[in-house]
Amino acid sequence: MIKLLVADNHPITRKGLEVLFSASSNIKVVGSVDDGEAILEFIKKNPVDIILMETDFPKLNGLTVLRYLKNDYPDIKAIIFSAQPEEVYAINAIKAGAAGYISKSVNVITINEAILKVNDGGIYLSNDLTQQLAFGNRVSKSGTFYKKLSTREAEVLKLLTVGKKNKEISKELDINEKTVSTYKARLMRKLKVTNLVDLVNQAKLTQGL
């Protein structure tokens, strides 16, 4: 039986996934949490095989959690379950340590397939993204732009777009404020803007938010 931890900051999503797997013969939901810090607290005390998780948490964002898992819990596999565009975030999620990325618009069968594939040691991405990677194509300019960002740059940008200050970002990512400023300057250069307001607005437009 695959031990699954569900992590999402929307109660309805968590409950829906619990109900979905309640009748499963090979997947058991062993816990349900609502932020990144709670993920780390849960896995310290409970055995987990796979985490099905969002990336946008009020405490400790998903990419940071992936890095912790990669370093401290390499046997636990994570699948990102997000409404964010796959072509924008999936590659950086995989780089950060995720074993899969699925959209919240997929059907029940796809979620089940992704969990089983990852449990068997595979990496799950949609057929569309797999083909794009195989042939070197991107479906949008935003996807091309985000492929040029490092995982850490994408992480800083995501935190900036939800209104985090340099001090908060430095604490969450465990880097100093000067380093955050350096990443911010790089992002401004890549997005061709000169101030934080334009950076955030341009990032949201690029992400389709």
XYZ file of N, CA and C in Angstrom:
627
model
N 0.847 -1.203 0.000
C 0.000 0.000 0.000
C 0.877 1.246 0.000
N 0.659 2.130 -0.966
C 1.426 3.373 -1.060
C 0.889 4.377 -0.034
N 1.781 4.864 0.817
C 1.387 5.845 1.845
C 1.494 7.254 1.253
N 0.344 7.916 1.096
C 0.278 9.215 0.427
C -0.044 10.336 1.413
N 0.767 11.394 1.368
C 0.483 12.601 2.143
C -0.034 13.662 1.180
N -1.191 14.228 1.478
C -1.777 15.291 0.663
C -1.458 16.634 1.305
N -0.915 17.569 0.504
C -0.562 18.894 1.027
C -1.113 19.970 0.093
N -2.095 20.695 0.593
C -2.720 21.755 -0.205
C -3.357 22.755 0.747
N -3.281 24.043 0.400
C -3.841 25.034 1.319
C -5.338 25.278 1.118
N -5.966 24.491 0.248
C -7.417 24.575 0.061
C -8.091 23.352 0.688
N -8.895 23.543 1.721
C -9.539 22.419 2.418
C -10.370 21.526 1.505
N -11.062 22.120 0.533
C -11.912 21.329 -0.369
C -11.068 20.388 -1.220
N -9.912 20.882 -1.686
C -9.015 20.036 -2.479
C -8.507 18.870 -1.649
N -8.082 19.167 -0.419
C -7.573 18.094 0.450
C -8.650 17.042 0.700
N -9.857 17.500 1.043
C -10.946 16.572 1.342
C -11.311 15.753 0.116
N -11.323 16.414 -1.042
C -11.653 15.708 -2.277
C -10.676 14.586 -2.579
N -9.390 14.841 -2.361
C -8.373 13.815 -2.606
C -8.479 12.679 -1.590
N -8.796 13.015 -0.351
C -8.989 11.978 0.665
C -10.136 11.054 0.268
N -11.241 11.644 -0.163
C -12.408 10.852 -0.596
C -12.061 10.019 -1.827
N -11.326 10.646 -2.746
C -10.941 9.969 -3.984
C -10.187 8.669 -3.720
N -9.268 8.703 -2.764
C -8.430 7.523 -2.517
C -8.958 6.625 -1.397
N -10.081 6.985 -0.824
C -10.613 6.195 0.296
C -10.966 4.770 -0.124
N -11.313 4.577 -1.391
C -11.690 3.243 -1.868
C -10.562 2.554 -2.634
N -9.388 3.192 -2.668
C -8.273 2.633 -3.436
C -7.692 1.400 -2.751
N -7.312 0.432 -3.573
C -6.735 -0.805 -3.034
C -5.221 -0.728 -2.899
N -4.603 0.314 -3.514
C -3.130 0.382 -3.468
C -2.575 1.728 -3.013
N -3.463 2.704 -2.738
C -3.014 4.020 -2.269
C -3.812 4.399 -1.028
N -3.100 4.741 0.044
C -3.771 5.140 1.285
C -3.316 6.536 1.701
N -4.260 7.456 1.896
C -3.930 8.794 2.387
C -3.658 8.697 3.886
N -2.398 8.939 4.262
C -2.007 8.806 5.681
C -2.025 10.146 6.409
N -2.199 11.228 5.637
C -2.240 12.540 6.270
C -2.634 13.619 5.286
N -3.059 14.749 5.842
C -3.488 15.884 5.026
C -3.054 17.166 5.746
N -2.230 17.987 5.079
C -1.703 19.205 5.714
C -1.911 20.403 4.788
N -1.754 21.615 5.361
C -2.102 22.804 4.586
C -0.958 23.776 4.312
N 0.276 23.429 4.698
C 1.396 24.304 4.333
C 2.719 23.541 4.373
N 3.780 24.207 3.872
C 5.073 23.550 3.745
C 5.682 23.128 5.065
N 5.548 23.976 6.076
C 6.095 23.629 7.389
C 5.420 22.377 7.946
N 4.113 22.265 7.720
C 3.359 21.111 8.222
C 3.798 19.814 7.534
N 4.218 19.923 6.266
C 4.743 18.741 5.557
C 5.950 18.202 6.305
N 6.885 19.093 6.609
C 8.126 18.659 7.265
C 7.863 18.112 8.659
N 6.931 18.724 9.388
C 6.571 18.229 10.713
C 5.946 16.831 10.626
N 5.088 16.635 9.612
C 4.400 15.344 9.477
C 5.380 14.215 9.162
N 6.283 14.453 8.204
C 7.169 13.355 7.786
C 8.237 13.028 8.831
N 8.459 13.938 9.776
C 9.378 13.621 10.881
C 8.797 12.542 11.774
N 7.467 12.461 11.845
C 6.801 11.575 12.798
C 6.065 10.402 12.158
N 5.872 10.460 10.823
C 5.057 9.429 10.172
C 5.706 8.920 8.898
N 5.575 7.621 8.614
C 6.107 7.075 7.359
C 5.263 7.530 6.168
N 5.943 8.019 5.126
C 5.277 8.500 3.906
C 6.077 8.036 2.696
N 5.380 7.578 1.664
C 6.046 7.180 0.417
C 6.044 8.309 -0.601
N 4.876 8.944 -0.762
C 4.712 9.985 -1.778
C 3.935 11.163 -1.192
N 4.350 12.377 -1.578
C 3.604 13.584 -1.201
C 3.001 14.184 -2.462
N 1.700 14.370 -2.455
C 1.011 15.067 -3.543
C 0.792 16.486 -3.040
N 1.503 17.457 -3.637
C 1.563 18.773 -3.009
C 1.439 19.937 -3.986
N 0.837 21.006 -3.479
C 0.786 22.292 -4.153
C 2.151 22.966 -3.994
N 2.391 24.054 -4.730
C 3.650 24.789 -4.548
C 3.443 26.097 -3.797
N 2.245 26.657 -3.872
C 1.976 27.961 -3.247
C 1.418 27.789 -1.835
N 2.309 27.853 -0.856
C 1.894 27.733 0.537
C 2.126 29.045 1.273
N 1.298 29.355 2.275
C 1.531 30.553 3.071
C 2.804 30.455 3.910
N 3.187 29.235 4.269
C 4.419 29.020 5.031
C 5.290 28.008 4.302
N 6.488 28.431 3.923
C 7.470 27.566 3.270
C 6.960 27.092 1.913
N 7.399 27.729 0.846
C 6.891 27.392 -0.492
C 7.355 26.009 -0.959
N 6.671 25.514 -1.973
C 6.871 24.144 -2.424
C 8.272 23.823 -2.895
N 8.933 24.753 -3.612
C 10.278 24.477 -4.101
C 11.275 24.339 -2.958
N 11.065 25.105 -1.901
C 11.918 24.979 -0.713
C 11.707 23.623 -0.050
N 10.448 23.206 0.037
C 10.138 21.884 0.603
C 10.815 20.786 -0.210
N 10.777 20.909 -1.528
C 11.410 19.902 -2.392
C 12.898 19.773 -2.095
N 13.536 20.902 -1.843
C 14.966 20.872 -1.551
C 15.247 20.159 -0.229
N 14.400 20.406 0.779
C 14.532 19.701 2.058
C 14.379 18.193 1.855
N 13.356 17.824 1.096
C 13.109 16.398 0.856
C 14.298 15.748 0.156
N 14.807 16.423 -0.844
C 15.930 15.887 -1.621
C 17.145 15.634 -0.734
N 17.387 16.560 0.193
C 18.568 16.452 1.067
C 18.355 15.527 2.259
N 17.195 15.639 2.917
C 16.986 14.958 4.187
C 16.083 13.725 4.124
N 15.217 13.652 3.089
C 14.301 12.514 2.952
C 14.280 12.016 1.512
N 15.424 11.560 1.010
C 15.514 11.179 -0.409
C 14.598 10.023 -0.819
N 14.142 9.237 0.152
C 13.262 8.109 -0.178
C 11.802 8.539 -0.372
N 11.470 9.745 0.087
C 10.095 10.240 -0.101
C 10.022 10.984 -1.435
N 9.065 10.602 -2.263
C 8.926 11.229 -3.576
C 7.777 12.231 -3.569
N 7.960 13.314 -4.305
C 6.943 14.370 -4.323
C 6.409 14.589 -5.733
N 5.103 14.747 -5.823
C 4.453 15.101 -7.081
C 3.795 16.460 -6.883
N 4.123 17.412 -7.738
C 3.491 18.727 -7.661
C 2.115 18.647 -8.322
N 1.113 19.113 -7.596
C -0.280 19.102 -8.060
C -0.746 20.553 -8.041
N -0.678 21.211 -9.204
C -0.805 22.666 -9.207
C -1.687 23.186 -10.328
N -2.247 24.363 -10.096
C -3.017 25.050 -11.128
C -2.118 25.964 -11.963
N -0.845 26.110 -11.564
C 0.090 26.935 -12.319
C 0.441 26.239 -13.638
N 0.739 27.015 -14.701
C 1.027 26.418 -16.011
C 2.201 25.445 -15.963
N 1.990 24.260 -16.501
C 3.030 23.236 -16.484
C 4.276 23.695 -17.226
N 4.088 24.344 -18.397
C 5.254 24.737 -19.198
C 6.095 25.801 -18.505
N 5.508 26.477 -17.508
C 6.235 27.509 -16.778
C 7.001 26.927 -15.593
N 6.363 26.052 -14.831
C 6.936 25.638 -13.544
C 7.437 24.188 -13.465
N 7.012 23.337 -14.371
C 7.329 21.916 -14.213
C 8.829 21.622 -14.220
N 9.561 22.244 -15.151
C 10.992 21.940 -15.267
C 11.744 22.322 -14.001
N 11.447 23.527 -13.469
C 12.122 23.943 -12.236
C 11.727 23.079 -11.053
N 10.488 22.585 -11.056
C 10.058 21.682 -9.981
C 10.841 20.373 -10.037
N 11.030 19.850 -11.246
C 11.794 18.606 -11.400
C 13.254 18.840 -11.011
N 13.811 19.981 -11.422
C 15.189 20.320 -11.040
C 15.339 20.386 -9.525
N 14.304 20.897 -8.857
C 14.359 21.053 -7.399
C 14.187 19.722 -6.676
N 13.744 18.688 -7.401
C 13.632 17.373 -6.769
C 12.294 16.682 -6.890
N 11.310 17.311 -7.550
C 10.011 16.663 -7.716
C 10.136 15.467 -8.658
N 9.293 14.480 -8.453
C 9.288 13.299 -9.318
C 8.138 13.348 -10.316
N 7.345 14.412 -10.249
C 6.231 14.538 -11.181
C 5.560 15.885 -11.054
N 4.791 16.233 -12.081
C 4.064 17.507 -12.084
C 2.758 17.276 -12.816
N 1.635 17.459 -12.114
C 0.348 17.286 -12.765
C -0.540 18.499 -12.502
N -1.343 18.803 -13.495
C -2.243 19.946 -13.403
C -3.493 19.578 -12.620
N -4.059 20.571 -11.925
C -5.294 20.336 -11.185
C -6.498 20.133 -12.103
N -6.273 20.291 -13.404
C -7.368 20.086 -14.354
C -7.441 18.643 -14.867
N -6.497 17.790 -14.437
C -6.496 16.408 -14.936
C -7.601 15.586 -14.282
N -7.867 14.423 -14.854
C -8.904 13.549 -14.289
C -8.319 12.605 -13.237
N -9.220 11.881 -12.602
C -8.852 10.980 -11.507
C -7.873 9.908 -11.965
N -8.087 9.370 -13.139
C -7.235 8.298 -13.657
C -5.793 8.783 -13.793
N -5.620 10.016 -14.263
C -4.274 10.572 -14.448
C -3.547 10.725 -13.116
N -4.252 11.193 -12.099
C -3.638 11.334 -10.767
C -3.155 9.969 -10.279
N -3.988 8.974 -10.431
C -3.652 7.614 -10.000
C -2.432 7.091 -10.775
N -2.440 7.312 -12.092
C -1.320 6.862 -12.935
C -0.014 7.535 -12.512
N -0.092 8.826 -12.223
C 1.108 9.567 -11.831
C 1.695 9.013 -10.546
N 0.846 8.737 -9.566
C 1.307 8.210 -8.279
C 1.955 6.840 -8.457
N 1.321 5.978 -9.242
C 1.870 4.637 -9.464
C 3.201 4.690 -10.209
N 3.282 5.563 -11.212
C 4.524 5.678 -11.988
C 5.668 6.178 -11.123
N 5.403 7.199 -10.323
C 6.433 7.758 -9.449
C 6.845 6.742 -8.389
N 5.880 6.010 -7.865
C 6.186 4.982 -6.867
C 7.090 3.893 -7.437
N 6.974 3.646 -8.749
C 7.810 2.640 -9.408
C 9.165 3.189 -9.841
N 9.427 4.465 -9.488
C 10.730 5.040 -9.796
C 10.772 5.939 -11.013
N 9.624 6.164 -11.646
C 9.592 7.001 -12.837
C 9.362 8.470 -12.508
N 9.397 9.291 -13.555
C 9.061 10.715 -13.441
C 7.825 10.954 -14.289
N 6.828 11.619 -13.698
C 5.591 11.844 -14.435
C 5.466 13.286 -14.908
N 5.369 13.446 -16.245
C 5.036 14.722 -16.867
C 3.970 14.439 -17.915
N 3.206 15.442 -18.298
C 2.175 15.233 -19.309
C 2.821 14.875 -20.648
N 2.052 14.226 -21.520
C 2.562 13.873 -22.845
C 2.987 15.125 -23.620
N 2.215 16.201 -23.480
C 2.532 17.440 -24.194
C 3.908 17.961 -23.802
N 4.153 18.038 -22.495
C 5.441 18.578 -22.045
C 6.579 17.628 -22.384
N 6.340 16.340 -22.279
C 7.365 15.348 -22.622
C 7.794 15.503 -24.075
N 6.819 15.709 -24.973
C 7.135 15.887 -26.389
C 7.876 17.200 -26.625
N 7.473 18.251 -25.914
C 8.144 19.544 -26.067
C 9.614 19.428 -25.664
N 9.852 18.704 -24.574
C 11.233 18.531 -24.106
C 12.031 17.676 -25.090
N 11.380 16.649 -25.629
C 12.055 15.741 -26.555
C 12.457 16.440 -27.848
N 11.592 17.339 -28.320
C 11.849 18.004 -29.595
C 12.386 19.426 -29.442
N 12.580 19.850 -28.183
C 13.139 21.166 -27.944
C 12.180 22.302 -28.229
N 10.880 22.026 -28.235
C 9.885 23.066 -28.493
C 9.276 23.551 -27.197
N 8.760 24.763 -27.218
C 8.027 25.289 -26.084
C 6.670 25.757 -26.586
N 5.674 25.660 -25.747
C 4.341 26.036 -26.199
C 4.094 27.536 -26.091
N 4.933 28.257 -25.368
C 4.677 29.683 -25.210
C 5.953 30.429 -24.884
N 5.900 31.750 -25.063
C 7.048 32.584 -24.713
C 7.342 32.503 -23.227
N 6.294 32.369 -22.428
C 6.511 32.289 -20.983
C 7.300 31.044 -20.623
N 7.004 29.929 -21.286
C 7.748 28.705 -21.038
C 9.215 28.867 -21.393
N 9.483 29.528 -22.525
C 10.860 29.775 -22.936
C 11.574 30.642 -21.917
N 10.904 31.683 -21.449
C 11.508 32.574 -20.462
C 11.838 31.824 -19.181
N 10.893 31.033 -18.692
C 11.114 30.371 -17.410
C 12.166 29.294 -17.496
N 12.390 28.739 -18.676
C 13.449 27.744 -18.792
C 14.816 28.394 -18.585
N 14.902 29.702 -18.852
C 16.167 30.414 -18.686
C 16.461 30.742 -17.225
N 15.462 30.642 -16.367
C 15.665 30.943 -14.957
C 16.223 29.731 -14.220
N 17.095 29.997 -13.259
C 17.533 28.928 -12.364
C 16.378 28.605 -11.413
N 16.474 27.480 -10.751
C 15.438 27.110 -9.792
C 15.308 28.165 -8.703
N 16.437 28.678 -8.239
C 16.410 29.682 -7.175
C 15.796 30.992 -7.671
N 16.092 31.383 -8.901
C 15.499 32.605 -9.469
C 13.989 32.465 -9.573
N 13.530 31.312 -10.020
C 12.084 31.077 -10.127
C 11.435 31.125 -8.750
N 12.162 30.627 -7.767
C 11.666 30.605 -6.393
C 11.517 32.022 -5.843
N 12.549 32.842 -6.048
C 12.512 34.234 -5.590
C 11.391 34.989 -6.303
N 11.256 34.771 -7.613
C 10.205 35.453 -8.378
C 8.827 35.083 -7.868
N 8.616 33.810 -7.575
C 7.314 33.364 -7.074
C 6.994 34.048 -5.739
N 7.978 34.162 -4.869
C 7.760 34.797 -3.571
C 7.522 36.302 -3.716
N 8.220 36.926 -4.650
C 8.003 38.355 -4.903
C 6.586 38.617 -5.410
N 6.086 37.734 -6.259
C 4.758 37.950 -6.851
C 3.634 37.769 -5.838
N 3.917 37.108 -4.713
C 2.881 36.999 -3.673
C 3.095 38.022 -2.557
N 3.993 38.987 -2.821
C 4.133 40.115 -1.905
C 5.152 39.969 -0.792
N 6.020 38.966 -0.867
C 7.033 38.788 0.181
C 8.124 39.851 0.077
N 8.602 40.314 1.221
C 9.691 41.284 1.287
C 11.036 40.552 1.267
N 12.111 41.315 0.965
C 13.449 40.707 0.917
C 13.776 39.929 2.191
N 13.460 40.535 3.351
C 13.772 39.892 4.628
C 13.016 38.571 4.773
N 11.755 38.558 4.363
C 10.943 37.334 4.457
C 11.468 36.264 3.507
N 11.867 36.700 2.304
C 12.406 35.750 1.322
C 13.719 35.151 1.812
N 14.580 35.995 2.378
C 15.876 35.506 2.864
C 15.686 34.475 3.974
N 14.698 34.718 4.833
C 14.432 33.780 5.922
C 13.866 32.466 5.400
N 12.913 32.563 4.452
C 12.267 31.348 3.932
C 13.230 30.488 3.126
N 14.097 31.134 2.335
C 15.026 30.386 1.481
C 16.373 30.140 2.150
N 16.538 30.672 3.372
C 17.776 30.509 4.136
C 18.985 31.068 3.370
N 18.804 32.276 2.834
C 19.896 32.994 2.185
C 19.893 34.418 2.750
N 21.005 35.158 2.584
C 21.015 36.503 3.159
C 20.295 37.501 2.243
N 19.970 38.652 2.814
C 19.186 39.648 2.073
C 19.944 40.180 0.857
N 21.245 40.275 0.956
C 22.038 40.753 -0.173
C 21.903 39.804 -1.365
N 21.863 38.515 -1.075
C 21.697 37.525 -2.136
C 20.325 37.662 -2.781
N 19.310 37.925 -1.966
C 17.965 38.146 -2.502
C 17.979 39.336 -3.451
N 18.657 40.403 -3.046
C 18.759 41.597 -3.891
C 19.451 41.287 -5.215
N 20.455 40.424 -5.151
C 21.169 40.021 -6.367
C 20.238 39.275 -7.315
N 19.462 38.337 -6.766
C 18.499 37.595 -7.591
C 17.460 38.545 -8.188
N 17.006 39.506 -7.378
C 16.004 40.460 -7.843
C 16.550 41.268 -9.026
N 17.826 41.695 -8.917
C 18.449 42.465 -9.998
C 18.542 41.628 -11.281
N 18.883 40.339 -11.122
C 18.955 39.452 -12.294
C 17.588 39.311 -12.954
N 16.557 39.145 -12.117
C 15.196 38.987 -12.633
C 14.746 40.244 -13.373
N 15.068 41.415 -12.821
C 14.706 42.677 -13.488
C 15.370 42.768 -14.855
N 16.631 42.339 -14.902
C 17.368 42.384 -16.167
C 16.737 41.422 -17.184
N 16.399 40.221 -16.736
C 15.828 39.228 -17.654
C 14.413 39.590 -18.101
N 13.664 40.250 -17.220
C 12.305 40.661 -17.572
C 12.256 42.070 -18.156
N 13.458 42.690 -18.246
C 13.582 44.021 -18.869
C 12.696 45.068 -18.176
N 12.813 45.127 -16.842
C 12.097 46.144 -16.066
C 13.105 46.837 -15.146
N 12.677 47.985 -14.554
C 13.612 48.768 -13.743
C 13.178 48.936 -12.294
N 11.990 48.409 -11.930
C 11.556 48.534 -10.536
C 10.738 47.329 -10.123
N 10.534 47.196 -8.817
C 9.866 46.012 -8.262
C 8.412 45.899 -8.719
N 7.707 47.010 -8.768
C 6.298 46.964 -9.179
C 6.158 46.397 -10.593
N 6.994 46.911 -11.516
C 6.962 46.410 -12.890
C 7.403 44.951 -12.960
N 8.367 44.582 -12.113
C 8.832 43.190 -12.090
C 7.684 42.250 -11.724
N 6.972 42.590 -10.659
C 5.860 41.750 -10.207
C 4.745 41.712 -11.250
N 4.412 42.885 -11.804
C 3.350 42.936 -12.808
C 3.717 42.154 -14.061
N 4.962 42.291 -14.506
C 5.413 41.584 -15.697
C 5.440 40.072 -15.443
N 5.856 39.692 -14.251
C 5.899 38.267 -13.909
C 4.494 37.669 -13.937
N 3.521 38.409 -13.397
C 2.139 37.920 -13.375
C 1.578 37.807 -14.784
N 1.928 38.759 -15.650
C 1.474 38.694 -17.036
C 2.097 37.481 -17.736
N 3.384 37.268 -17.481
C 4.105 36.157 -18.093
C 3.526 34.811 -17.638
N 3.112 34.777 -16.365
C 2.560 33.542 -15.816
C 1.102 33.360 -16.190
N 0.502 34.388 -16.754
C -0.902 34.308 -17.101
C -1.797 34.429 -15.900
N -1.336 35.151 -14.861
C -2.124 35.297 -13.638
C -3.053 36.473 -13.730
